Structures are given as C-alpha cells and as structure tokens.
CSV table of C-alpha atoms and ligand atoms in Angstrom, one decimal:
chain,number,residue,atom,x,y,z
J,1,UNK,CA,-0.2,-0.1,-0.2
J,2,UNK,CA,2.4,2.6,0.6
J,3,UNK,CA,6.8,3.6,-0.4
J,4,UNK,CA,7.0,4.7,3.1
J,5,UNK,CA,4.6,3.0,5.9
J,6,UNK,CA,5.7,4.9,8.5
J,7,UNK,CA,6.2,8.4,6.8
J,8,UNK,CA,3.8,8.3,4.9
J,9,UNK,CA,0.9,7.4,8.0
J,10,UNK,CA,3.0,9.5,10.7
J,11,UNK,CA,0.5,10.9,13.1
J,12,UNK,CA,-0.4,14.5,13.5
J,13,UNK,CA,1.6,15.2,16.4
J,14,UNK,CA,5.0,13.1,15.6
J,15,UNK,CA,4.5,15.1,12.1
J,16,UNK,CA,4.7,18.2,14.0
J,17,UNK,CA,7.6,17.2,15.9
J,18,UNK,CA,9.2,16.3,12.3
J,19,UNK,CA,8.7,19.4,10.9
J,20,UNK,CA,9.9,21.5,13.4
J,21,UNK,CA,13.5,19.3,13.7
J,22,UNK,CA,13.4,19.9,10.0
J,23,UNK,CA,12.8,23.6,10.0
J,24,UNK,CA,15.2,24.6,12.2
J,25,UNK,CA,17.9,22.6,10.5
J,26,UNK,CA,16.8,23.9,7.1
J,27,UNK,CA,17.1,27.8,8.7
J,28,UNK,CA,20.5,26.4,9.6
J,29,UNK,CA,20.8,25.8,5.9
J,30,UNK,CA,19.7,29.3,4.9
J,31,UNK,CA,21.9,30.6,7.3
J,32,UNK,CA,24.5,29.8,5.2
J,33,UNK,CA,23.5,31.5,2.4
J,34,UNK,CA,23.9,35.1,1.4
J,35,UNK,CA,20.3,35.9,0.9
J,36,UNK,CA,19.1,34.5,3.8
J,37,UNK,CA,22.3,35.5,6.4
J,38,UNK,CA,21.6,39.0,5.3
J,39,UNK,CA,17.7,39.1,6.3
J,40,UNK,CA,18.1,36.7,9.9
J,41,UNK,CA,20.3,39.6,10.2
J,42,UNK,CA,18.2,42.4,9.8
J,43,UNK,CA,15.5,40.6,11.6
J,44,UNK,CA,17.2,38.4,14.6
J,45,UNK,CA,16.4,35.4,13.3
J,46,UNK,CA,17.5,32.4,14.4
J,47,UNK,CA,16.6,28.9,14.3
J,48,UNK,CA,17.3,28.5,18.4
J,49,UNK,CA,13.7,30.8,17.9
J,50,UNK,CA,12.0,28.2,16.0
J,51,UNK,CA,9.5,25.8,19.1
J,52,UNK,CA,6.5,24.5,16.7
J,53,UNK,CA,6.1,24.3,12.7
J,54,UNK,CA,4.0,27.4,13.0
J,55,UNK,CA,6.7,29.7,14.2
J,56,UNK,CA,7.6,30.1,10.2
J,57,UNK,CA,5.1,32.8,10.7
J,58,UNK,CA,7.8,35.8,12.2
J,59,UNK,CA,10.2,34.4,9.1
J,60,UNK,CA,10.2,36.6,5.9
J,61,UNK,CA,8.5,35.3,2.6
J,62,UNK,CA,10.8,34.5,-0.4
J,63,UNK,CA,9.2,36.0,-4.2
J,64,UNK,CA,10.5,34.7,-8.0
J,65,UNK,CA,11.6,38.1,-7.8
J,66,UNK,CA,14.3,37.5,-5.0
J,67,UNK,CA,15.3,34.1,-6.8
J,68,UNK,CA,16.1,36.4,-9.5
J,69,UNK,CA,18.3,39.2,-7.9
J,70,UNK,CA,20.3,36.9,-6.2
J,71,UNK,CA,21.2,35.0,-9.5
J,72,UNK,CA,22.5,32.8,-9.9
J,73,UNK,CA,23.9,31.6,-6.1
J,74,UNK,CA,22.6,34.3,-4.0
J,75,UNK,CA,20.2,31.8,-2.8
J,76,UNK,CA,23.1,28.6,-2.0
J,77,UNK,CA,23.7,26.8,1.8
J,78,UNK,CA,26.2,24.9,0.6
J,79,UNK,CA,29.4,25.4,-1.0
J,80,UNK,CA,30.0,25.5,-4.6
J,81,UNK,CA,31.5,21.9,-5.0
J,82,UNK,CA,28.8,19.5,-3.6
J,83,UNK,CA,26.6,21.1,-6.1
J,84,UNK,CA,26.4,18.1,-8.8
J,85,UNK,CA,22.9,19.5,-10.3
J,86,UNK,CA,20.9,22.8,-11.9
J,87,UNK,CA,16.7,23.5,-13.0
J,88,UNK,CA,16.6,26.3,-14.6
J,89,UNK,CA,13.3,27.9,-16.3
J,90,UNK,CA,13.4,29.7,-19.6
J,91,UNK,CA,14.0,32.9,-18.4
J,92,UNK,CA,12.6,35.0,-21.4
J,93,UNK,CA,11.8,38.3,-18.9
J,94,UNK,CA,15.1,38.6,-16.9
J,95,UNK,CA,17.4,37.2,-15.7
J,96,UNK,CA,16.5,32.3,-15.2
J,97,UNK,CA,14.9,31.2,-11.8
J,98,UNK,CA,17.9,28.5,-11.0
J,99,UNK,CA,17.6,25.8,-8.3
J,100,UNK,CA,20.8,23.7,-7.7
J,101,UNK,CA,20.6,20.5,-6.2
J,102,UNK,CA,23.3,18.2,-3.6
J,103,UNK,CA,23.2,14.8,-3.2
J,104,UNK,CA,21.7,14.4,-0.5
J,105,UNK,CA,18.7,16.7,-2.3
J,106,UNK,CA,18.5,14.8,-5.9
J,107,UNK,CA,18.4,11.4,-3.6
J,108,UNK,CA,16.0,12.9,-1.7
J,109,UNK,CA,13.7,14.6,-4.2
J,110,UNK,CA,14.3,10.7,-6.3
J,111,UNK,CA,12.4,9.1,-3.0
J,112,UNK,CA,9.6,11.3,-3.5
J,113,UNK,CA,9.0,10.4,-6.4
J,114,UNK,CA,9.2,7.3,-6.2
J,115,UNK,CA,6.4,7.7,-3.4
J,116,UNK,CA,4.4,10.0,-5.2
J,117,UNK,CA,3.9,7.2,-8.3
J,118,UNK,CA,3.5,4.1,-5.8
J,119,UNK,CA,0.7,6.5,-3.8
J,120,UNK,CA,-0.3,6.9,-8.0
J,121,UNK,CA,-0.7,2.7,-8.5
J,122,UNK,CA,2.9,2.3,-9.7
J,123,UNK,CA,4.6,-0.5,-9.3
J,124,UNK,CA,7.8,-2.4,-10.0
J,125,UNK,CA,6.2,-4.3,-12.9
J,126,UNK,CA,5.0,-1.3,-15.1
J,127,UNK,CA,6.8,-0.1,-18.3
J,128,UNK,CA,6.6,3.3,-17.6
J,129,UNK,CA,7.0,6.1,-20.9
J,130,UNK,CA,7.5,9.9,-19.8
J,131,UNK,CA,6.8,12.2,-22.2
J,132,UNK,CA,8.0,14.9,-20.9
J,133,UNK,CA,10.8,17.3,-22.3
J,134,UNK,CA,14.6,16.3,-20.6
J,135,UNK,CA,16.9,19.1,-19.5
J,136,UNK,CA,16.3,22.3,-18.0
J,137,UNK,CA,13.4,21.1,-17.4
J,138,UNK,CA,12.5,19.1,-14.0
J,139,UNK,CA,10.0,16.8,-15.9
J,140,UNK,CA,12.4,14.9,-17.6
J,141,UNK,CA,14.9,14.0,-15.2
J,142,UNK,CA,13.3,14.3,-12.5
J,143,UNK,CA,10.4,11.8,-13.0
J,144,UNK,CA,13.5,9.9,-14.3
J,145,UNK,CA,15.3,9.5,-11.1
J,146,UNK,CA,11.8,8.7,-9.5
J,147,UNK,CA,11.1,5.5,-12.0
J,148,UNK,CA,14.5,4.0,-11.3
J,149,UNK,CA,14.2,4.4,-8.3
J,150,UNK,CA,10.6,2.8,-8.1
J,151,UNK,CA,11.9,0.3,-10.2
J,152,UNK,CA,10.2,0.5,-12.9
J,153,UNK,CA,11.0,-0.6,-17.0
J,154,UNK,CA,12.2,3.2,-18.0
J,155,UNK,CA,11.1,4.7,-21.0
J,156,UNK,CA,12.5,8.2,-21.6
J,157,UNK,CA,10.6,9.0,-24.8
J,158,UNK,CA,10.7,12.9,-23.8
J,159,UNK,CA,7.9,15.3,-25.7
J,160,UNK,CA,6.5,15.2,-28.6
J,161,UNK,CA,6.9,13.1,-31.9
J,162,UNK,CA,3.5,11.1,-31.9
J,163,UNK,CA,4.2,8.5,-34.0
J,164,UNK,CA,7.2,7.9,-32.1
J,165,UNK,CA,5.9,7.9,-29.0
J,166,UNK,CA,2.8,5.5,-30.2
J,167,UNK,CA,5.4,3.4,-31.6
J,168,UNK,CA,7.6,2.9,-28.3
J,169,UNK,CA,3.6,2.2,-27.0
J,170,UNK,CA,3.6,-0.8,-29.3
J,171,UNK,CA,7.3,-2.3,-29.4
J,172,UNK,CA,7.9,-2.1,-25.0
J,173,UNK,CA,4.2,-2.7,-23.9
J,174,UNK,CA,3.8,0.7,-21.6
J,175,UNK,CA,1.4,0.6,-19.0
J,176,UNK,CA,2.6,3.7,-17.7
J,177,UNK,CA,2.7,7.2,-19.6
J,178,UNK,CA,3.6,10.4,-17.4
J,179,UNK,CA,2.3,14.1,-20.3
J,180,UNK,CA,1.0,17.7,-20.1
J,181,UNK,CA,-2.8,16.7,-20.3
J,182,UNK,CA,-3.1,19.4,-22.9
J,183,UNK,CA,-0.9,16.9,-25.1
J,184,UNK,CA,-3.0,13.7,-25.0
J,185,UNK,CA,-6.4,15.0,-26.9
J,186,UNK,CA,-3.6,14.9,-29.1
J,187,UNK,CA,-2.1,12.1,-29.2
J,188,UNK,CA,-5.0,11.0,-29.4
J,189,UNK,CA,-6.4,12.4,-32.3
J,190,UNK,CA,-3.1,10.7,-33.8
J,191,UNK,CA,-3.8,7.4,-32.6
J,192,UNK,CA,-7.2,7.7,-34.4
J,193,UNK,CA,-5.7,8.6,-37.6
J,194,UNK,CA,-4.1,5.5,-37.3
J,195,UNK,CA,-6.7,3.3,-37.1
J,196,UNK,CA,-5.6,2.4,-33.9
J,197,UNK,CA,-7.8,2.4,-30.3
J,198,UNK,CA,-5.6,3.4,-27.2
J,199,UNK,CA,-8.2,1.1,-25.1
J,200,UNK,CA,-7.4,-1.6,-27.4
J,201,UNK,CA,-4.4,-1.6,-29.3
J,202,UNK,CA,-1.9,-0.8,-26.6
J,203,UNK,CA,-1.5,-2.1,-22.9
J,204,UNK,CA,-2.4,1.4,-21.3
J,205,UNK,CA,-3.8,1.4,-17.5
J,206,UNK,CA,-2.5,4.4,-15.7
J,207,UNK,CA,-1.8,7.6,-16.3
J,208,UNK,CA,0.0,11.1,-14.6
J,209,UNK,CA,-1.4,14.4,-15.9
J,210,UNK,CA,0.4,17.9,-14.2
J,211,UNK,CA,2.2,20.4,-14.6
J,212,UNK,CA,-0.1,22.4,-16.2
J,213,UNK,CA,-3.6,23.4,-14.9
J,214,UNK,CA,-6.3,21.3,-15.8
J,215,UNK,CA,-10.1,20.5,-15.2
J,216,UNK,CA,-12.0,17.5,-14.1
J,217,UNK,CA,-13.8,17.3,-17.3
J,218,UNK,CA,-10.3,16.9,-19.3
J,219,UNK,CA,-9.2,14.0,-16.3
J,220,UNK,CA,-12.3,12.0,-17.2
J,221,UNK,CA,-11.5,12.8,-20.7
J,222,UNK,CA,-9.2,11.4,-21.3
J,223,UNK,CA,-9.3,8.2,-18.8
J,224,UNK,CA,-12.5,7.8,-21.4
J,225,UNK,CA,-9.9,7.9,-24.9
J,226,UNK,CA,-7.4,5.6,-22.8
J,227,UNK,CA,-9.8,3.0,-20.9
J,228,UNK,CA,-6.9,4.4,-17.7
J,229,UNK,CA,-6.7,5.9,-15.0
J,230,UNK,CA,-5.3,9.3,-14.9
J,231,UNK,CA,-4.1,11.0,-11.7
J,232,UNK,CA,-2.6,14.5,-10.8
J,233,UNK,CA,0.7,15.7,-10.1
J,234,UNK,CA,1.4,18.7,-8.8
J,235,UNK,CA,5.1,20.6,-8.4
J,236,UNK,CA,7.4,23.8,-9.1
J,237,UNK,CA,10.9,24.0,-10.2
J,238,UNK,CA,11.4,25.8,-7.0
J,239,UNK,CA,10.4,23.0,-5.0
J,240,UNK,CA,12.7,20.6,-6.9
J,241,UNK,CA,9.7,19.5,-9.5
J,242,UNK,CA,7.3,17.0,-9.5
J,243,UNK,CA,6.9,15.0,-6.6
J,244,UNK,CA,5.5,17.9,-4.4
J,245,UNK,CA,1.9,17.0,-3.9
J,246,UNK,CA,0.0,13.4,-6.0
J,247,UNK,CA,-3.6,12.3,-5.6
J,248,UNK,CA,-3.3,8.4,-4.1
J,249,UNK,CA,-5.6,6.0,-5.6
J,250,UNK,CA,-8.5,7.5,-3.5
J,251,UNK,CA,-8.9,10.2,-6.7
J,252,UNK,CA,-9.4,12.6,-4.0
J,253,UNK,CA,-7.2,15.3,-3.6
J,254,UNK,CA,-3.0,15.8,-4.0
J,255,UNK,CA,-1.6,14.4,-1.4
J,256,UNK,CA,1.3,17.4,-0.2
J,257,UNK,CA,3.9,15.3,1.3
J,258,UNK,CA,4.5,17.6,4.6
J,259,UNK,CA,7.8,16.0,5.7
J,260,UNK,CA,9.4,17.5,3.1
J,261,UNK,CA,7.2,20.8,3.2
J,262,UNK,CA,5.7,23.4,5.2
J,263,UNK,CA,2.3,24.4,3.4
J,264,UNK,CA,0.6,27.5,4.5
J,265,UNK,CA,-2.4,28.5,2.3
J,266,UNK,CA,-2.7,33.0,2.8
J,267,UNK,CA,-5.3,35.0,1.7
J,268,UNK,CA,-3.7,36.4,-1.1
J,269,UNK,CA,-4.4,39.9,0.2
J,270,UNK,CA,-3.7,39.7,3.4
J,271,UNK,CA,-1.2,37.3,4.2
J,272,UNK,CA,-2.9,35.8,6.8
J,273,UNK,CA,-3.5,32.5,6.9
J,274,UNK,CA,-7.2,31.0,5.3
J,275,UNK,CA,-9.2,28.3,7.9
J,276,UNK,CA,-9.1,25.2,6.4
J,277,UNK,CA,-11.1,24.4,3.2
J,278,UNK,CA,-10.5,27.9,1.9
J,279,UNK,CA,-9.3,28.9,-0.9
J,280,UNK,CA,-5.9,31.1,-0.9
J,281,UNK,CA,-2.5,31.2,-2.2
J,282,UNK,CA,0.0,28.4,-2.0
J,283,UNK,CA,3.0,29.3,0.1
J,284,UNK,CA,5.7,26.8,0.8
J,285,UNK,CA,8.7,25.7,2.6
J,286,UNK,CA,11.2,23.5,1.7
J,287,UNK,CA,12.1,20.9,4.7
J,288,UNK,CA,14.5,18.5,3.7
J,289,UNK,CA,16.8,21.0,0.5
J,290,UNK,CA,20.3,21.5,1.8
J,291,UNK,CA,22.5,23.5,-1.4
J,292,UNK,CA,19.3,25.8,-1.6
J,293,UNK,CA,16.7,25.7,0.9
J,294,UNK,CA,13.8,28.3,0.2
J,295,UNK,CA,11.5,29.5,3.0
J,296,UNK,CA,7.6,30.8,2.8
J,297,UNK,CA,8.1,30.6,-1.0
J,298,UNK,CA,5.5,32.6,-2.3
J,299,UNK,CA,4.0,30.6,-5.3
J,300,UNK,CA,1.4,32.4,-6.6
J,301,UNK,CA,-0.9,29.2,-7.2
J,302,UNK,CA,-4.4,29.1,-5.9
J,303,UNK,CA,-5.8,26.1,-4.3
J,304,UNK,CA,-6.9,25.0,-0.6
J,305,UNK,CA,-6.8,22.6,1.7
J,306,UNK,CA,-9.3,19.8,2.2
J,307,UNK,CA,-10.5,18.8,5.3
J,308,UNK,CA,-10.7,15.5,6.7
J,309,UNK,CA,-9.2,12.3,6.3
J,310,UNK,CA,-8.0,9.6,3.8
J,311,UNK,CA,-9.4,7.3,2.9
J,312,UNK,CA,-5.6,6.0,1.8
J,313,UNK,CA,-4.6,6.1,5.6
J,314,UNK,CA,-2.0,8.5,4.5
J,315,UNK,CA,-1.7,11.2,7.1
J,316,UNK,CA,-0.4,14.6,4.9
J,317,UNK,CA,-2.6,17.0,3.9
J,318,UNK,CA,-4.4,16.6,0.8
J,319,UNK,CA,-4.3,20.1,-1.8
J,320,UNK,CA,-7.9,20.6,-3.7
J,321,UNK,CA,-7.1,20.7,-7.8
J,322,UNK,CA,-5.2,24.3,-8.5
J,323,UNK,CA,-7.0,26.7,-10.5
J,324,UNK,CA,-4.4,28.3,-12.0
J,325,UNK,CA,-1.9,31.5,-10.7
J,326,UNK,CA,-3.4,34.3,-9.4
J,327,UNK,CA,-1.4,36.2,-11.9
J,328,UNK,CA,-3.6,33.6,-14.9
J,329,UNK,CA,-6.7,35.6,-13.8
J,330,UNK,CA,-7.7,38.0,-16.3
J,331,UNK,CA,-10.6,40.8,-15.8
J,332,UNK,CA,-13.1,40.9,-18.9
J,333,UNK,CA,-15.8,43.6,-19.0
J,334,UNK,CA,-15.5,43.8,-15.6
J,335,UNK,CA,-15.4,40.0,-14.6
J,336,UNK,CA,-13.1,38.2,-13.3
J,337,UNK,CA,-11.8,35.0,-15.1
J,338,UNK,CA,-9.8,32.2,-14.7
J,339,UNK,CA,-8.9,30.0,-18.3
J,340,UNK,CA,-10.0,26.9,-16.0
J,341,UNK,CA,-13.6,28.2,-15.7
J,342,UNK,CA,-13.5,28.2,-19.6
J,343,UNK,CA,-12.4,24.6,-19.8
J,344,UNK,CA,-14.9,23.4,-17.6
J,345,UNK,CA,-17.7,24.6,-19.1
J,346,UNK,CA,-16.1,23.3,-22.5
J,347,UNK,CA,-15.1,20.2,-22.3
J,348,UNK,CA,-18.5,19.9,-20.8
J,349,UNK,CA,-19.9,19.8,-23.9
J,350,UNK,CA,-19.4,16.7,-25.8
J,351,UNK,CA,-19.2,18.1,-29.4
J,352,UNK,CA,-16.0,20.1,-28.5
J,353,UNK,CA,-12.8,19.3,-29.9
J,354,UNK,CA,-9.4,19.3,-28.3
J,355,UNK,CA,-7.8,22.3,-27.9
J,356,UNK,CA,-9.4,26.2,-27.3
J,357,UNK,CA,-7.5,29.6,-27.0
J,358,UNK,CA,-9.0,32.8,-25.3
J,359,UNK,CA,-8.0,35.3,-27.1
J,360,UNK,CA,-8.3,39.3,-25.3
J,361,UNK,CA,-8.6,42.4,-28.1
J,362,UNK,CA,-9.6,45.6,-28.0
J,363,UNK,CA,-12.7,46.7,-30.8
J,364,UNK,CA,-13.8,49.7,-31.0
J,365,UNK,CA,-13.1,50.7,-27.8
J,366,UNK,CA,-13.8,47.9,-25.9
J,367,UNK,CA,-12.7,44.4,-24.6
J,368,UNK,CA,-13.7,41.9,-26.6
J,369,UNK,CA,-13.3,38.2,-25.6
J,370,UNK,CA,-12.6,35.8,-28.4
J,371,UNK,CA,-13.1,31.2,-27.6
J,372,UNK,CA,-11.9,30.0,-30.0
J,373,UNK,CA,-13.5,26.1,-30.5
J,374,UNK,CA,-12.3,22.9,-31.6
J,375,UNK,CA,-15.0,20.9,-33.0
J,376,UNK,CA,-14.4,16.8,-33.1
J,377,UNK,CA,-13.6,15.5,-36.4
J,378,UNK,CA,-16.5,13.5,-36.7
J,379,UNK,CA,-18.8,15.7,-35.9
J,380,UNK,CA,-18.9,18.9,-38.1
J,381,UNK,CA,-21.2,17.8,-42.2
J,382,UNK,CA,-20.9,21.5,-43.4
J,383,UNK,CA,-24.7,21.8,-41.5
J,384,UNK,CA,-24.6,25.7,-41.1
J,385,UNK,CA,-27.6,25.8,-39.2
J,386,UNK,CA,-26.1,23.0,-36.6
J,387,UNK,CA,-23.1,25.2,-36.5
J,388,UNK,CA,-25.0,28.1,-35.5
J,389,UNK,CA,-26.7,26.1,-32.5
J,390,UNK,CA,-23.6,25.6,-31.1
J,391,UNK,CA,-21.8,28.8,-31.1
J,392,UNK,CA,-24.6,29.9,-29.1
J,393,UNK,CA,-25.1,26.8,-26.6
J,394,UNK,CA,-21.5,27.7,-26.2
J,395,UNK,CA,-21.9,31.1,-25.6
J,396,UNK,CA,-24.7,30.7,-23.3
J,397,UNK,CA,-22.6,28.9,-20.8
J,398,UNK,CA,-19.6,30.6,-20.9
J,399,UNK,CA,-21.5,33.4,-19.8
J,400,UNK,CA,-23.3,32.2,-16.9
J,401,UNK,CA,-19.9,30.7,-15.8
J,402,UNK,CA,-18.5,34.1,-16.3
J,403,UNK,CA,-20.9,37.0,-16.1
J,404,UNK,CA,-19.2,38.0,-20.1
J,405,UNK,CA,-20.2,37.5,-23.6
J,406,UNK,CA,-17.6,36.2,-25.3
J,407,UNK,CA,-17.7,35.8,-29.3
J,408,UNK,CA,-17.4,31.9,-29.9
J,409,UNK,CA,-15.5,30.4,-32.9
J,410,UNK,CA,-16.3,27.3,-33.7
J,411,UNK,CA,-12.9,25.9,-35.5
J,412,UNK,CA,-11.4,22.4,-37.6
J,413,UNK,CA,-9.7,20.5,-35.2
J,414,UNK,CA,-6.2,20.9,-35.2
J,415,UNK,CA,-6.2,24.6,-36.2
J,416,UNK,CA,-5.5,25.8,-33.2
J,417,UNK,CA,-1.2,26.5,-33.4
J,418,UNK,CA,0.1,24.4,-30.4
J,419,UNK,CA,2.6,25.4,-28.5
J,420,UNK,CA,5.8,23.9,-27.5
J,421,UNK,CA,5.2,22.2,-23.4
J,422,UNK,CA,2.8,24.0,-21.5
J,423,UNK,CA,-0.2,25.0,-23.4
J,424,UNK,CA,-1.5,29.2,-23.7
J,425,UNK,CA,-4.4,29.3,-22.8
J,426,UNK,CA,-5.1,32.9,-22.9
J,427,UNK,CA,-3.0,35.6,-25.7
J,428,UNK,CA,-4.1,39.2,-24.4
J,429,UNK,CA,-3.3,41.4,-27.6
J,430,UNK,CA,-4.9,43.7,-25.1
J,431,UNK,CA,-1.4,44.5,-23.4
J,432,UNK,CA,0.9,44.4,-26.7
J,433,UNK,CA,2.2,48.0,-26.2
J,434,UNK,CA,2.4,47.5,-22.3
J,435,UNK,CA,5.5,45.6,-20.9
J,436,UNK,CA,4.3,42.6,-18.7
J,437,UNK,CA,6.8,41.9,-15.9
Y,501,ADP,P1,7.5,27.1,-15.2
Y,501,ADP,O1,7.2,27.9,-13.4
Y,501,ADP,O2,8.4,28.2,-16.0
Y,501,ADP,O3,5.8,27.5,-15.5
Y,501,ADP,P2,7.3,25.4,-13.9
Y,501,ADP,O4,7.6,23.7,-14.0
Y,501,ADP,O5,8.3,25.4,-12.0
Y,501,ADP,O6,7.6,26.5,-14.2
Y,501,ADP,O7,5.7,25.1,-13.2
Y,501,ADP,C1,5.6,25.3,-12.3
Y,501,ADP,C2,4.1,25.8,-12.3
Y,501,ADP,O8,3.2,24.7,-13.1
Y,501,ADP,C3,3.2,25.4,-10.5
Y,501,ADP,O9,3.4,26.4,-10.3
Y,501,ADP,C4,1.6,25.5,-11.3
Y,501,ADP,O10,1.6,27.0,-11.9
Y,501,ADP,C5,1.9,24.9,-12.1
Y,501,ADP,N1,1.2,23.4,-12.2
Y,501,ADP,C6,1.9,22.3,-12.1
Y,501,ADP,N2,1.3,21.2,-11.5
Y,501,ADP,C7,0.4,21.6,-12.0
Y,501,ADP,C8,-1.2,20.4,-11.9
Y,501,ADP,N3,-1.1,19.7,-11.7
Y,501,ADP,N4,-1.9,21.5,-11.7
Y,501,ADP,C9,-2.4,22.4,-11.5
Y,501,ADP,N5,-1.4,23.2,-12.3
Y,501,ADP,C10,-0.2,22.8,-12.4
Y,502,ZN,ZN1,-5.6,9.5,-0.1
C-alpha cells in the first residue's frame, strides 16, 4: 500500500515534531546563503527560535523576484563544490530562476517521486513512458529518477513526435504514461488517424498528468479516450519540480508531502492564513533541501486544503486541484475570469474537441473575449444551422459561468496553434504595447 508506511502515515503530533526539527535544520542551511544571512541578521532570526511549525510565521517570504535578483548563487546554502545538478526556467523576461541540488537533494527528490508514483498505483512491474522534455525542465529528469528508484522499466521518450510515442508504446508494452494533459488530446487524434484505438491496441492502464492547470472534465476525457485511470501530479521547479503533491488512488485531492514541505495557505492580499477548506495562495517552505533551501516561497498558485482524512490512510494534507495562478486571472468587461472556468464549460460539451484558445482584444474601444473552440472531427458535416446552434449554446454557457459574453468561433480540429511544452490558453492582445513583468 505504501512506499514508506511509517512516514506516510505519521500521526499529526509526530509529523509536527518532525517538521519542527527539519525547519530548524533548514534555517541552519539557509543562514549560510548570502540572501538569508542578511535577512536573518536584520530581523534577528535564529534556528533556536523555532519551537513549532507555526513559528514559520515569524519568518520572511521569498518571491520569484528575490530569486532573480540574487541570480545565480545568492541562495546557496552549501559550498559550490557539493553541487551536482541545476534546473532552470527559460527566463524569457529577465534572469532565469535556477535551483541547485547536492547529492542529498537529488536522492531525497528521487525518493519523493518514487513515493508519489507508488501512491498513485505505479509498481515496479510497470513499463513507464515519460513523455516529457528532458533537460533543464524538471519533468524529464525529475520523473526519470523517481521511475528508476521505484524500479519500473523506464522509457525516457522525451516530448513530441506522436507517431514515435505510439510505436514505443506498442513495441515495449507501455503500461504507464506521464504527460501534460493538453498533449494527450492531440495524441489521441493521432491514434485515431492511424486507425488505432488505445483501449484495444495498447497495454496502457495508468496516466500521470500534471505540470499545468486542467479541469476534472479534462481528466475524465483522458480516462475515457485511453481507457486508463489518470492521476494529478503537482510541483514547481522552485520546490524541485514534480513530486511535491500527488493524487493517491482515491482521486480525492493531492497529498502534499509534509515531511518535505511546510504548507501554508494564505489570503494573497492580507497574507493571513485562511481556514482549512478555503482557497488562498499556496506558500511553501522546503524541509529537506540542503543546497538551496527556500523559506515561505510564494507560489502564486491558488488552492485549498481539503478538510478531513483520506481513505488511503496517508496523513499528509490534501490539496484541491490547483485552479491556476493568481496571475492567470484576467479581467474582461469587469468580470474576473480564470481560464479553467472556461475549460470546465467547454469540455462538458460533447461536440467540443481537444483544444481551445482565449484571445482578449480591444475592438472599437471595448474589450472582447474571443474563444476559439475546436470541434470534434466526426461531428462537422457542413450543416450551418448545426454550427450556429452549437455556437450559441457555448456562448450562453460561458456567459452563465463567467458573466461576460464571449465571441465564440468554432474551428476545425488541429487548427489551434500548439505551443511547445505547456499549453497557452490565453492570448492577451490588449497589453501588447505595455511591458508585462
Ligand atoms: P514555470 O514556473 O516556468 O511554469 P514550473 O515547471 O516550475 O515552470 O511550473 C510550475 C507551475 O506549474 C506551478 O506553480 C503551477 O502553476 C503549474 N502546475 C504544475 N502542476 C500543476 C497541476 N497538477 N495542476 C495545476 N497547475 C500545475
Ligand atoms: Zn489518499
């Protein structure tokens, strides 16, 4: 049932004790870094001040801006010679964010990944195809080390080239796939184009999907298309990457590994903690990282703690599906909208295909939200009244959900441009002339 029974089912009090110890250790490592050394000195922060996990509230926040300003080595809590790997974000706007790891960090991350995969039902008898970019992006190597630690046969397939992916699945009898959800609809279309049915023509049984926001509707579609169970995987590079929080086979929220991360959910405006069950910003502190500990890192991701205990017996808190980052929200015609609200509406409509794109534009001085929606291939038969009816239905349902009326355009399957990596759901052309930081 468990990868590490004792740690995964630790009683609440024991977990708090472990967190307190590890938080103190983390502060000791952090105090060696130029950034935290200065902050701690200014504020009189010492590891001995920590008596319980809640004392975290006396510590300062860390933001992406801090990471960028102290690029590249300002957060190092260990000597450079100890480092064995770095991962970094693309950094199209300014300095990239870079995270360094020593041997301990890589080993504990691999273990967390193995624990996460085991928790979702992956076993060492599985053939695991990782459809994910290898390189500076954490999804490739992060999963790779976990898959090997668990003992599956790993296929480090990399991203893209769908025909090759299908061939790998068939040649080696892949049973588990990890991929970003927005890719899987496209992959299914390639199966269809080849006259193949993944339910019959492969051994697939389990998917791990994550790295980008997606809805319950999206998960259900993936499960039906491929005849698998799909489990949600959450992480961010600043906290290693994948392996921060993962769904167990109950599919009732994502267990966040509290022996390795201290979790806070804060009201993003007041920065006061919100009660369990209420949505706020996820703020995380690493508890088991030496080379680059981060304290109270503001993820910008919005979620809530699901109250109560999980039927699987694990005691680590469960996060609800991440609805997006606070910066994903856009305002149109005075309404606050998250792209996932629109995805939720679209994917409930059976005629809707794999992809969609929201474009925000100024037309005649007014803001407009244009929603391009791919329809399913077998649905379109040239009947204009059918198209018109569907357009009106989608328009009405989006309007009911977000309160702003969109301009809906139905488009052919495959016609929405694909981005490399994570899906781009919103193009905001209103801000073209302004610099977005
Ligand atoms: P970048 O910050 O460049 O996007 P990361 O790979 O670190 O690169 O992305 C982490 C972010 O991706 C998270 O902060 C979150 O916004 C999003 N994310 C990751 N996994 C999920 C998931 N399962 N559900 C929703 N969002 C996710
Ligand atoms: Zn569980």
